[in-house]
PDB file of C-alpha atoms in Angstrom:
ATOM      1  CA  MET A 256     -35.804 -76.195  15.281  1.00 96.00           C
ATOM      2  CA  GLU A 257     -34.465 -79.414  16.361  1.00 98.00           C
ATOM      3  CA  PHE A 258     -30.767 -80.178  16.159  1.00 98.00           C
ATOM      4  CA  GLY A 259     -29.169 -83.547  16.446  1.00 98.00           C
ATOM      5  CA  ILE A 260     -25.435 -84.443  17.552  1.00 98.00           C
ATOM      6  CA  PRO A 261     -24.855 -88.210  16.899  1.00 98.00           C
ATOM      7  CA  LYS A 262     -21.741 -89.834  18.056  1.00 98.00           C
ATOM      8  CA  GLU A 263     -18.948 -90.025  15.432  1.00 97.00           C
ATOM      9  CA  VAL A 264     -18.587 -93.623  14.164  1.00 96.00           C
ATOM     10  CA  ARG A 265     -15.277 -93.564  12.103  1.00 94.00           C
ATOM     11  CA  ASP A 266     -12.547 -95.586  14.027  1.00 94.00           C
ATOM     12  CA  LEU A 267     -10.644 -93.725  16.817  1.00 95.00           C
ATOM     13  CA  GLU A 268     -12.566 -90.525  15.916  1.00 96.00           C
ATOM     14  CA  SER A 269     -12.901 -88.484  19.366  1.00 96.00           C
ATOM     15  CA  ARG A 270     -14.260 -85.224  18.101  1.00 97.00           C
ATOM     16  CA  VAL A 271     -18.056 -84.205  18.511  1.00 98.00           C
ATOM     17  CA  GLY A 272     -20.149 -81.938  16.231  1.00 97.00           C
ATOM     18  CA  LEU A 273     -21.010 -79.336  18.815  1.00 97.00           C
ATOM     19  CA  THR A 274     -19.559 -78.543  22.313  1.00 97.00           C
ATOM     20  CA  PRO A 275     -21.761 -77.971  25.409  1.00 98.00           C
ATOM     21  CA  ALA A 276     -21.258 -74.199  24.814  1.00 97.00           C
ATOM     22  CA  GLY A 277     -22.568 -74.524  21.309  1.00 97.00           C
ATOM     23  CA  VAL A 278     -25.656 -76.391  22.713  1.00 98.00           C
ATOM     24  CA  SER A 279     -26.329 -73.743  25.213  1.00 98.00           C
ATOM     25  CA  ALA A 280     -26.255 -71.022  22.542  1.00 97.00           C
ATOM     26  CA  LEU A 281     -28.844 -72.989  20.422  1.00 98.00           C
ATOM     27  CA  ILE A 282     -31.017 -73.427  23.681  1.00 97.00           C
ATOM     28  CA  ARG A 283     -30.864 -69.892  24.371  1.00 97.00           C
ATOM     29  CA  HIS A 284     -32.261 -69.110  20.954  1.00 97.00           C
ATOM     30  CA  GLY A 285     -35.304 -71.353  21.447  1.00 97.00           C
ATOM     31  CA  HIS A 286     -34.002 -74.519  19.822  1.00 98.00           C
ATOM     32  CA  THR A 287     -34.059 -78.064  20.898  1.00 98.00           C
ATOM     33  CA  VAL A 288     -30.867 -80.265  20.874  1.00 98.00           C
ATOM     34  CA  TYR A 289     -30.679 -83.955  20.946  1.00 98.00           C
ATOM     35  CA  VAL A 290     -27.190 -85.511  21.804  1.00 98.00           C
ATOM     36  CA  GLU A 291     -26.474 -89.166  21.537  1.00 98.00           C
ATOM     37  CA  LYS A 292     -25.246 -90.639  24.701  1.00 98.00           C
ATOM     38  CA  GLY A 293     -21.486 -90.668  24.870  1.00 98.00           C
ATOM     39  CA  ALA A 294     -21.047 -88.459  21.831  1.00 98.00           C
ATOM     40  CA  GLY A 295     -18.692 -85.925  23.625  1.00 98.00           C
ATOM     41  CA  VAL A 296     -16.783 -88.272  25.771  1.00 97.00           C
ATOM     42  CA  GLY A 297     -13.812 -88.581  23.516  1.00 96.00           C
ATOM     43  CA  ALA A 298     -13.549 -84.663  23.440  1.00 97.00           C
ATOM     44  CA  GLY A 299     -13.873 -84.324  27.175  1.00 97.00           C
ATOM     45  CA  PHE A 300     -17.711 -83.580  27.482  1.00 98.00           C
ATOM     46  CA  ASN A 301     -19.749 -85.990  29.444  1.00 97.00           C
ATOM     47  CA  ASP A 302     -23.542 -86.380  29.079  1.00 98.00           C
ATOM     48  CA  GLU A 303     -24.301 -84.520  32.288  1.00 98.00           C
ATOM     49  CA  THR A 304     -22.260 -81.520  30.874  1.00 98.00           C
ATOM     50  CA  TYR A 305     -24.769 -81.498  27.822  1.00 98.00           C
ATOM     51  CA  ARG A 306     -27.716 -81.956  30.113  1.00 98.00           C
ATOM     52  CA  HIS A 307     -26.460 -78.935  32.104  1.00 97.00           C
ATOM     53  CA  SER A 308     -26.447 -77.078  28.896  1.00 97.00           C
ATOM     54  CA  GLY A 309     -29.912 -77.900  28.110  1.00 98.00           C
ATOM     55  CA  ALA A 310     -29.440 -80.774  25.643  1.00 98.00           C
ATOM     56  CA  ARG A 311     -31.708 -83.945  25.734  1.00 98.00           C
ATOM     57  CA  ILE A 312     -29.664 -87.148  25.763  1.00 98.00           C
ATOM     58  CA  VAL A 313     -30.895 -89.952  23.525  1.00 98.00           C
ATOM     59  CA  TYR A 314     -29.659 -93.486  23.350  1.00 96.00           C
ATOM     60  CA  SER A 315     -29.024 -94.207  19.638  1.00 97.00           C
ATOM     61  CA  ALA A 316     -28.059 -92.720  16.457  1.00 97.00           C
ATOM     62  CA  ALA A 317     -31.347 -93.710  14.965  1.00 97.00           C
ATOM     63  CA  GLU A 318     -33.060 -91.587  17.433  1.00 97.00           C
ATOM     64  CA  VAL A 319     -30.927 -88.567  16.817  1.00 98.00           C
ATOM     65  CA  TYR A 320     -31.629 -88.699  13.152  1.00 98.00           C
ATOM     66  CA  GLY A 321     -35.065 -89.419  13.521  1.00 97.00           C
ATOM     67  CA  ARG A 322     -36.034 -86.493  15.779  1.00 97.00           C
ATOM     68  CA  ALA A 323     -33.657 -83.812  14.378  1.00 98.00           C
ATOM     69  CA  ASP A 324     -34.188 -81.386  11.528  1.00 97.00           C
ATOM     70  CA  VAL A 325     -30.480 -80.574  11.313  1.00 98.00           C
ATOM     71  CA  ILE A 326     -27.697 -83.082  11.974  1.00 98.00           C
ATOM     72  CA  VAL A 327     -24.342 -81.641  13.124  1.00 98.00           C
ATOM     73  CA  LYS A 328     -21.237 -83.759  12.601  1.00 97.00           C
ATOM     74  CA  VAL A 329     -17.630 -83.526  12.298  1.00 97.00           C
ATOM     75  CA  THR A 330     -16.878 -86.122   9.523  1.00 95.00           C
ATOM     76  CA  ARG A 331     -18.771 -87.274   6.414  1.00 95.00           C
ATOM     77  CA  PRO A 332     -21.535 -89.671   7.336  1.00 96.00           C
ATOM     78  CA  THR A 333     -20.471 -93.262   6.567  1.00 95.00           C
ATOM     79  CA  ALA A 334     -22.448 -95.732   4.530  1.00 94.00           C
ATOM     80  CA  GLY A 335     -24.235 -97.094   7.715  1.00 95.00           C
ATOM     81  CA  GLU A 336     -25.511 -93.668   8.487  1.00 96.00           C
ATOM     82  CA  HIS A 337     -27.099 -92.929   5.068  1.00 96.00           C
ATOM     83  CA  ALA A 338     -29.908 -95.340   5.927  1.00 94.00           C
ATOM     84  CA  LEU A 339     -30.701 -93.026   8.887  1.00 97.00           C
ATOM     85  CA  PHE A 340     -31.249 -89.817   6.913  1.00 97.00           C
ATOM     86  CA  ARG A 341     -34.707 -88.534   6.910  1.00 95.00           C
ATOM     87  CA  SER A 342     -36.287 -86.930   3.851  1.00 96.00           C
ATOM     88  CA  GLY A 343     -35.710 -83.027   3.863  1.00 96.00           C
ATOM     89  CA  GLN A 344     -33.144 -83.141   6.727  1.00 98.00           C
ATOM     90  CA  THR A 345     -30.140 -80.896   6.778  1.00 98.00           C
ATOM     91  CA  ILE A 346     -26.588 -82.385   7.282  1.00 98.00           C
ATOM     92  CA  VAL A 347     -23.719 -80.116   8.419  1.00 98.00           C
ATOM     93  CA  ALA A 348     -20.301 -81.506   8.456  1.00 97.00           C
ATOM     94  CA  PHE A 349     -16.977 -81.614   6.634  1.00 96.00           C
ATOM     95  CA  LEU A 350     -18.403 -83.222   3.635  1.00 95.00           C
ATOM     96  CA  HIS A 351     -15.600 -82.715   0.872  1.00 93.00           C
ATOM     97  CA  VAL A 352     -18.090 -83.482  -1.610  1.00 91.00           C
ATOM     98  CA  ALA A 353     -15.688 -83.209  -4.495  1.00 89.00           C
ATOM     99  CA  VAL A 354     -14.217 -86.610  -3.486  1.00 91.00           C
ATOM    100  CA  ALA A 355     -17.038 -88.116  -1.855  1.00 92.00           C
ATOM    101  CA  SER A 356     -18.164 -91.562  -2.882  1.00 92.00           C
ATOM    102  CA  PRO A 357     -21.179 -92.043  -5.280  1.00 95.00           C
ATOM    103  CA  ASP A 358     -23.232 -93.616  -2.773  1.00 95.00           C
ATOM    104  CA  PHE A 359     -23.076 -90.783  -0.427  1.00 96.00           C
ATOM    105  CA  LEU A 360     -24.106 -88.329  -3.177  1.00 95.00           C
ATOM    106  CA  GLU A 361     -27.011 -90.708  -4.214  1.00 96.00           C
ATOM    107  CA  ALA A 362     -28.065 -90.825  -0.537  1.00 96.00           C
ATOM    108  CA  LEU A 363     -28.255 -87.001  -0.523  1.00 97.00           C
ATOM    109  CA  ARG A 364     -30.234 -86.815  -3.772  1.00 96.00           C
ATOM    110  CA  GLU A 365     -32.652 -89.711  -2.813  1.00 96.00           C
ATOM    111  CA  ARG A 366     -33.718 -88.140   0.703  1.00 95.00           C
ATOM    112  CA  GLU A 367     -33.531 -84.590  -0.812  1.00 97.00           C
ATOM    113  CA  ILE A 368     -30.895 -83.650   1.916  1.00 97.00           C
ATOM    114  CA  THR A 369     -29.801 -80.146   2.295  1.00 98.00           C
ATOM    115  CA  ALA A 370     -25.918 -80.572   2.731  1.00 97.00           C
ATOM    116  CA  ILE A 371     -23.806 -77.898   4.277  1.00 97.00           C
ATOM    117  CA  ALA A 372     -20.065 -78.396   4.025  1.00 96.00           C
ATOM    118  CA  CYS A 373     -18.402 -76.826   6.727  1.00 95.00           C
ATOM    119  CA  GLU A 374     -15.276 -76.259   4.726  1.00 93.00           C
ATOM    120  CA  MET A 375     -17.140 -74.293   2.166  1.00 93.00           C
ATOM    121  CA  ILE A 376     -19.080 -71.964   4.546  1.00 95.00           C
ATOM    122  CA  GLU A 377     -17.837 -68.489   3.442  1.00 94.00           C
ATOM    123  CA  LYS A 378     -18.398 -65.019   4.857  1.00 94.00           C
ATOM    124  CA  PRO A 379     -18.845 -62.058   2.502  1.00 95.00           C
ATOM    125  CA  ASP A 380     -15.182 -60.840   2.784  1.00 93.00           C
ATOM    126  CA  GLY A 381     -14.137 -64.438   1.633  1.00 89.00           C
ATOM    127  CA  GLU A 382     -13.208 -65.780   4.946  1.00 91.00           C
ATOM    128  CA  HIS A 383     -13.949 -69.487   5.822  1.00 92.00           C
ATOM    129  CA  PRO A 384     -14.799 -69.176   9.444  1.00 94.00           C
ATOM    130  CA  VAL A 385     -15.050 -72.882  10.144  1.00 94.00           C
ATOM    131  CA  LEU A 386     -12.188 -74.099   8.018  1.00 93.00           C
ATOM    132  CA  VAL A 387      -9.904 -71.594   9.377  1.00 94.00           C
ATOM    133  CA  PRO A 388      -9.598 -72.851  12.928  1.00 94.00           C
ATOM    134  CA  ILE A 389      -9.205 -76.412  11.951  1.00 94.00           C
ATOM    135  CA  SER A 390      -6.516 -75.462   9.349  1.00 95.00           C
ATOM    136  CA  GLU A 391      -4.679 -73.596  12.166  1.00 97.00           C
ATOM    137  CA  VAL A 392      -4.721 -76.673  14.395  1.00 96.00           C
ATOM    138  CA  ALA A 393      -3.517 -78.931  11.536  1.00 96.00           C
ATOM    139  CA  GLY A 394      -0.721 -76.643  10.664  1.00 97.00           C
ATOM    140  CA  ARG A 395       0.470 -76.322  14.248  1.00 97.00           C
ATOM    141  CA  LEU A 396       0.347 -80.054  14.702  1.00 97.00           C
ATOM    142  CA  ALA A 397       2.624 -80.495  11.538  1.00 98.00           C
ATOM    143  CA  PRO A 398       5.936 -80.463  13.356  1.00 98.00           C
ATOM    144  CA  ILE A 399       4.895 -82.680  16.153  1.00 97.00           C
ATOM    145  CA  VAL A 400       3.665 -85.323  13.752  1.00 98.00           C
ATOM    146  CA  ALA A 401       6.758 -84.929  11.576  1.00 98.00           C
ATOM    147  CA  GLY A 402       9.173 -84.977  14.479  1.00 97.00           C
ATOM    148  CA  GLN A 403       7.699 -88.383  15.651  1.00 97.00           C
ATOM    149  CA  LEU A 404       7.761 -89.734  12.023  1.00 98.00           C
ATOM    150  CA  LEU A 405      11.344 -88.771  11.569  1.00 98.00           C
ATOM    151  CA  MET A 406      12.644 -90.800  14.537  1.00 97.00           C
ATOM    152  CA  THR A 407      14.294 -94.029  13.387  1.00 96.00           C
ATOM    153  CA  ASN A 408      11.967 -96.181  15.459  1.00 95.00           C
ATOM    154  CA  SER A 409       9.243 -94.848  13.149  1.00 94.00           C
ATOM    155  CA  GLY A 410      11.278 -95.637  10.105  1.00 95.00           C
ATOM    156  CA  GLY A 411      12.516 -91.967   9.576  1.00 96.00           C
ATOM    157  CA  ARG A 412      15.855 -90.565   8.874  1.00 95.00           C
ATOM    158  CA  GLY A 413      16.644 -89.974  12.555  1.00 95.00           C
ATOM    159  CA  THR A 414      16.885 -86.243  11.871  1.00 95.00           C
ATOM    160  CA  LEU A 415      16.127 -83.621  14.803  1.00 96.00           C
ATOM    161  CA  LEU A 416      13.938 -80.901  13.400  1.00 97.00           C
ATOM    162  CA  ASN A 417      15.991 -78.342  15.315  1.00 96.00           C
ATOM    163  CA  GLY A 418      19.256 -79.964  15.177  1.00 94.00           C
ATOM    164  CA  ILE A 419      21.996 -79.427  17.629  1.00 94.00           C
ATOM    165  CA  PRO A 420      25.483 -77.647  17.710  1.00 95.00           C
ATOM    166  CA  GLY A 421      27.461 -79.121  14.874  1.00 95.00           C
ATOM    167  CA  VAL A 422      24.522 -80.980  13.373  1.00 94.00           C
ATOM    168  CA  PRO A 423      22.181 -79.068  11.000  1.00 94.00           C
ATOM    169  CA  ARG A 424      18.537 -78.603  11.483  1.00 96.00           C
ATOM    170  CA  ALA A 425      15.942 -80.400   9.364  1.00 97.00           C
ATOM    171  CA  VAL A 426      14.463 -78.799   6.291  1.00 98.00           C
ATOM    172  CA  ALA A 427      10.695 -78.467   6.144  1.00 98.00           C
ATOM    173  CA  ALA A 428       9.206 -77.616   2.706  1.00 98.00           C
ATOM    174  CA  ILE A 429       5.614 -76.505   2.786  1.00 98.00           C
ATOM    175  CA  ILE A 430       3.489 -76.442  -0.409  1.00 98.00           C
ATOM    176  CA  GLY A 431       0.966 -73.832  -0.063  1.00 97.00           C
ATOM    177  CA  GLY A 432       1.121 -70.713   1.951  1.00 96.00           C
ATOM    178  CA  GLY A 433      -2.483 -70.286   3.106  1.00 95.00           C
ATOM    179  CA  VAL A 434      -3.924 -70.561   6.561  1.00 96.00           C
ATOM    180  CA  LEU A 435      -2.555 -74.221   7.155  1.00 97.00           C
ATOM    181  CA  GLY A 436       0.770 -73.607   5.381  1.00 97.00           C
ATOM    182  CA  SER A 437       1.477 -70.298   7.178  1.00 97.00           C
ATOM    183  CA  ASN A 438       0.668 -72.003  10.537  1.00 98.00           C
ATOM    184  CA  ALA A 439       2.798 -74.934   9.745  1.00 98.00           C
ATOM    185  CA  ALA A 440       5.700 -72.560   8.656  1.00 98.00           C
ATOM    186  CA  ARG A 441       5.499 -70.558  12.021  1.00 98.00           C
ATOM    187  CA  ALA A 442       5.185 -73.931  14.094  1.00 98.00           C
ATOM    188  CA  PHE A 443       8.420 -75.376  12.268  1.00 98.00           C
ATOM    189  CA  LEU A 444      10.231 -72.105  12.824  1.00 98.00           C
ATOM    190  CA  ASN A 445       9.407 -72.018  16.454  1.00 97.00           C
ATOM    191  CA  ILE A 446      10.614 -75.512  16.911  1.00 96.00           C
ATOM    192  CA  GLY A 447      14.044 -74.627  15.167  1.00 97.00           C
ATOM    193  CA  ALA A 448      13.640 -76.143  11.651  1.00 98.00           C
ATOM    194  CA  GLN A 449      14.722 -74.436   8.423  1.00 98.00           C
ATOM    195  CA  VAL A 450      11.539 -73.553   6.511  1.00 98.00           C
ATOM    196  CA  VAL A 451      10.828 -73.248   2.763  1.00 98.00           C
ATOM    197  CA  VAL A 452       7.398 -72.252   1.689  1.00 98.00           C
ATOM    198  CA  LEU A 453       6.184 -72.619  -1.928  1.00 98.00           C
ATOM    199  CA  ASP A 454       3.096 -70.897  -3.312  1.00 98.00           C
ATOM    200  CA  SER A 455       1.877 -69.953  -6.716  1.00 96.00           C
ATOM    201  CA  ASP A 456       0.649 -66.630  -5.395  1.00 96.00           C
ATOM    202  CA  ILE A 457       3.394 -64.057  -5.129  1.00 97.00           C
ATOM    203  CA  ALA A 458       1.452 -61.660  -2.857  1.00 97.00           C
ATOM    204  CA  ARG A 459       0.884 -64.475  -0.393  1.00 96.00           C
ATOM    205  CA  LEU A 460       4.760 -65.182  -0.299  1.00 97.00           C
ATOM    206  CA  GLN A 461       5.270 -61.442   0.224  1.00 98.00           C
ATOM    207  CA  HIS A 462       2.791 -61.365   3.109  1.00 97.00           C
ATOM    208  CA  LEU A 463       4.324 -64.522   4.700  1.00 97.00           C
ATOM    209  CA  ASP A 464       7.791 -63.080   4.330  1.00 97.00           C
ATOM    210  CA  ALA A 465       6.747 -59.821   6.178  1.00 97.00           C
ATOM    211  CA  THR A 466       4.828 -61.553   8.800  1.00 96.00           C
ATOM    212  CA  LEU A 467       7.576 -63.959   9.732  1.00 96.00           C
ATOM    213  CA  ASN A 468      10.306 -61.222   9.384  1.00 96.00           C
ATOM    214  CA  SER A 469      12.223 -62.985   6.424  1.00 95.00           C
ATOM    215  CA  ARG A 470      12.996 -66.012   8.428  1.00 97.00           C
ATOM    216  CA  VAL A 471      11.440 -68.409   5.858  1.00 97.00           C
ATOM    217  CA  THR A 472      12.547 -68.986   2.450  1.00 98.00           C
ATOM    218  CA  THR A 473      10.122 -68.329  -0.157  1.00 98.00           C
ATOM    219  CA  MET A 474       9.789 -69.736  -3.626  1.00 98.00           C
ATOM    220  CA  LEU A 475       7.239 -69.907  -6.379  1.00 98.00           C
ATOM    221  CA  SER A 476       5.487 -73.226  -6.692  1.00 97.00           C
ATOM    222  CA  THR A 477       6.703 -74.321 -10.135  1.00 97.00           C
ATOM    223  CA  ASN A 478       7.629 -77.850 -11.183  1.00 97.00           C
ATOM    224  CA  TYR A 479      11.297 -76.906 -11.374  1.00 98.00           C
ATOM    225  CA  ASN A 480      11.301 -75.542  -7.788  1.00 98.00           C
ATOM    226  CA  LEU A 481       9.293 -78.451  -6.443  1.00 98.00           C
ATOM    227  CA  GLU A 482      11.870 -80.855  -7.988  1.00 98.00           C
ATOM    228  CA  ARG A 483      14.740 -79.026  -6.387  1.00 97.00           C
ATOM    229  CA  VAL A 484      13.032 -78.743  -2.889  1.00 98.00           C
ATOM    230  CA  THR A 485      11.712 -82.263  -2.538  1.00 98.00           C
ATOM    231  CA  GLU A 486      15.293 -83.643  -3.233  1.00 97.00           C
ATOM    232  CA  PHE A 487      16.736 -82.085  -0.061  1.00 96.00           C
ATOM    233  CA  ALA A 488      13.809 -81.601   2.348  1.00 98.00           C
ATOM    234  CA  ASP A 489      13.554 -83.763   5.295  1.00 98.00           C
ATOM    235  CA  VAL A 490       9.850 -82.978   5.634  1.00 98.00           C
ATOM    236  CA  VAL A 491       7.282 -82.024   2.847  1.00 98.00           C
ATOM    237  CA  VAL A 492       3.936 -80.752   3.948  1.00 98.00           C
ATOM    238  CA  GLY A 493       1.159 -80.565   1.265  1.00 98.00           C
ATOM    239  CA  ALA A 494      -1.131 -77.713   2.091  1.00 97.00           C
ATOM    240  CA  VAL A 495      -2.676 -77.090  -1.348  1.00 95.00           C
ATOM    241  CA  LEU A 496      -6.364 -76.061  -1.318  1.00 86.00           C
ATOM    242  CA  SER A 497      -8.840 -75.497  -4.236  1.00 82.00           C
ATOM    243  CA  PRO A 498     -12.134 -74.814  -2.377  1.00 78.00           C
ATOM    244  CA  GLY A 499     -14.927 -76.993  -3.716  1.00 78.00           C
ATOM    245  CA  ARG A 500     -12.628 -78.886  -6.225  1.00 87.00           C
ATOM    246  CA  ARG A 501     -10.103 -81.695  -6.077  1.00 92.00           C
ATOM    247  CA  ALA A 502      -6.800 -80.667  -4.713  1.00 93.00           C
ATOM    248  CA  PRO A 503      -4.327 -80.317  -7.737  1.00 95.00           C
ATOM    249  CA  VAL A 504      -1.643 -82.965  -7.948  1.00 97.00           C
ATOM    250  CA  VAL A 505       1.611 -80.922  -7.748  1.00 97.00           C
ATOM    251  CA  ILE A 506       3.920 -83.745  -6.391  1.00 98.00           C
ATOM    252  CA  THR A 507       4.846 -86.398  -8.812  1.00 98.00           C
ATOM    253  CA  ARG A 508       5.860 -89.873  -8.236  1.00 98.00           C
ATOM    254  CA  GLU A 509       9.329 -89.106  -9.706  1.00 98.00           C
ATOM    255  CA  MET A 510       9.618 -86.388  -7.067  1.00 98.00           C
ATOM    256  CA  ILE A 511       8.756 -88.658  -4.277  1.00 98.00           C
ATOM    257  CA  GLY A 512      11.376 -91.300  -5.594  1.00 98.00           C
ATOM    258  CA  ASN A 513      13.990 -88.500  -5.534  1.00 98.00           C
ATOM    259  CA  MET A 514      13.365 -87.579  -1.859  1.00 98.00           C
ATOM    260  CA  ARG A 515      15.799 -88.683   0.812  1.00 96.00           C
ATOM    261  CA  PRO A 516      15.058 -92.317   2.272  1.00 97.00           C
ATOM    262  CA  GLY A 517      13.371 -91.887   5.527  1.00 97.00           C
ATOM    263  CA  ALA A 518      11.996 -88.332   4.737  1.00 98.00           C
ATOM    264  CA  VAL A 519       8.402 -87.636   5.668  1.00 98.00           C
ATOM    265  CA  PHE A 520       5.576 -86.437   3.465  1.00 98.00           C
ATOM    266  CA  LEU A 521       2.426 -84.928   5.269  1.00 98.00           C
ATOM    267  CA  ASP A 522      -0.294 -84.507   2.742  1.00 98.00           C
ATOM    268  CA  PHE A 523      -3.046 -82.430   4.518  1.00 97.00           C
ATOM    269  CA  SER A 524      -4.637 -81.958   1.050  1.00 96.00           C
ATOM    270  CA  ILE A 525      -5.812 -85.593   1.273  1.00 96.00           C
ATOM    271  CA  ASP A 526      -9.348 -84.346   2.291  1.00 93.00           C
ATOM    272  CA  GLN A 527      -9.784 -83.081  -1.240  1.00 93.00           C
ATOM    273  CA  GLY A 528      -7.992 -86.111  -2.881  1.00 95.00           C
ATOM    274  CA  GLY A 529      -4.297 -85.191  -2.120  1.00 97.00           C
ATOM    275  CA  CYS A 530      -1.715 -83.199  -3.716  1.00 97.00           C
ATOM    276  CA  SER A 531       0.720 -86.085  -4.831  1.00 98.00           C
ATOM    277  CA  GLU A 532       0.522 -88.993  -7.103  1.00 98.00           C
ATOM    278  CA  THR A 533       1.383 -91.312  -4.334  1.00 98.00           C
ATOM    279  CA  SER A 534      -1.241 -90.131  -1.950  1.00 98.00           C
ATOM    280  CA  ARG A 535      -4.053 -92.129  -0.699  1.00 97.00           C
ATOM    281  CA  PRO A 536      -6.206 -91.699   2.496  1.00 96.00           C
ATOM    282  CA  THR A 537      -4.863 -93.367   5.620  1.00 97.00           C
ATOM    283  CA  THR A 538      -6.769 -93.706   9.119  1.00 95.00           C
ATOM    284  CA  LEU A 539      -6.317 -92.745  12.595  1.00 94.00           C
ATOM    285  CA  ARG A 540      -5.509 -96.395  13.371  1.00 95.00           C
ATOM    286  CA  ASP A 541      -3.085 -96.930  10.589  1.00 97.00           C
ATOM    287  CA  GLN A 542      -1.672 -93.524   9.676  1.00 97.00           C
ATOM    288  CA  THR A 543       1.199 -94.004   7.590  1.00 98.00           C
ATOM    289  CA  TYR A 544       2.447 -96.123   4.552  1.00 98.00           C
ATOM    290  CA  ILE A 545       5.928 -95.934   2.621  1.00 98.00           C
ATOM    291  CA  VAL A 546       6.416 -95.271  -0.951  1.00 98.00           C
ATOM    292  CA  ASP A 547      10.109 -95.303  -2.327  1.00 97.00           C
ATOM    293  CA  GLY A 548      11.399 -95.055   1.059  1.00 97.00           C
ATOM    294  CA  VAL A 549       9.329 -91.917   1.952  1.00 98.00           C
ATOM    295  CA  ILE A 550       6.869 -92.022   5.005  1.00 98.00           C
ATOM    296  CA  HIS A 551       3.454 -90.876   3.782  1.00 98.00           C
ATOM    297  CA  HIS A 552       0.902 -89.433   6.448  1.00 98.00           C
ATOM    298  CA  CYS A 553      -2.208 -88.839   4.706  1.00 98.00           C
ATOM    299  CA  VAL A 554      -5.040 -88.939   7.548  1.00 96.00           C
ATOM    300  CA  PRO A 555      -8.133 -87.173   6.374  1.00 91.00           C
ATOM    301  CA  ASN A 556      -9.779 -84.307   8.318  1.00 77.00           C
TER     302      ASN A 556
END
């Protein structure tokens, strides 16, 4: 089988669909892999590394799509890439079909594309082997992003996540105790913040309480509790997931309006439409916007 790795075209996207190690594994199993020139540079893999792994370097996205039976990407193909689809091809990427644009769905239908959404790949035991590491990364990055946005030169409250003697630590409220939420909770704890985790599944909260040695405050995710927590939190992290469906909207405009001026809202549910009435996708180049004095960070994927 012939696999193709095109260069990601979204602004400032530096990731690549397959590493040289992944290419080598496919080659060992008798497959052919075409990699677009420069596709891995942003991730630290030059063309020579891919050649050494057995890949064939090609010089345009059109050539990758034209030669490959299976296209492996990170992000959902853009409108400009739809025209490159070949009938009967397979596309593997983080597709988030539930919130995809109609033109993408139409392109899949017209070209009879087999679309494999990485976020939906599931093992028999229910584990999502591709989504999990991406969620772990996002969760562990959360306090880094939040700490930067809380600085006054970013428009934030000027609150230090871990505080200092005589000055209280910041409060991070995490909505959703799954893989992303639990990793975010651990990361915020390790940096010294106060952490509150809300989830609708009591068993998940019990597990989180046990694994983090009761160092987090856990609450059932009800409207009442969400209203209370958002009023005093310095950082709110949206980590709500409904696999294959649009993320439920659990944060209202009124809740955002009652947050502290300069507070930060990180919506990691934005891939599936966002979990707040005030959420809209941002980009790597223009990552934030402000609603009612609250800094929103809603970068997909």
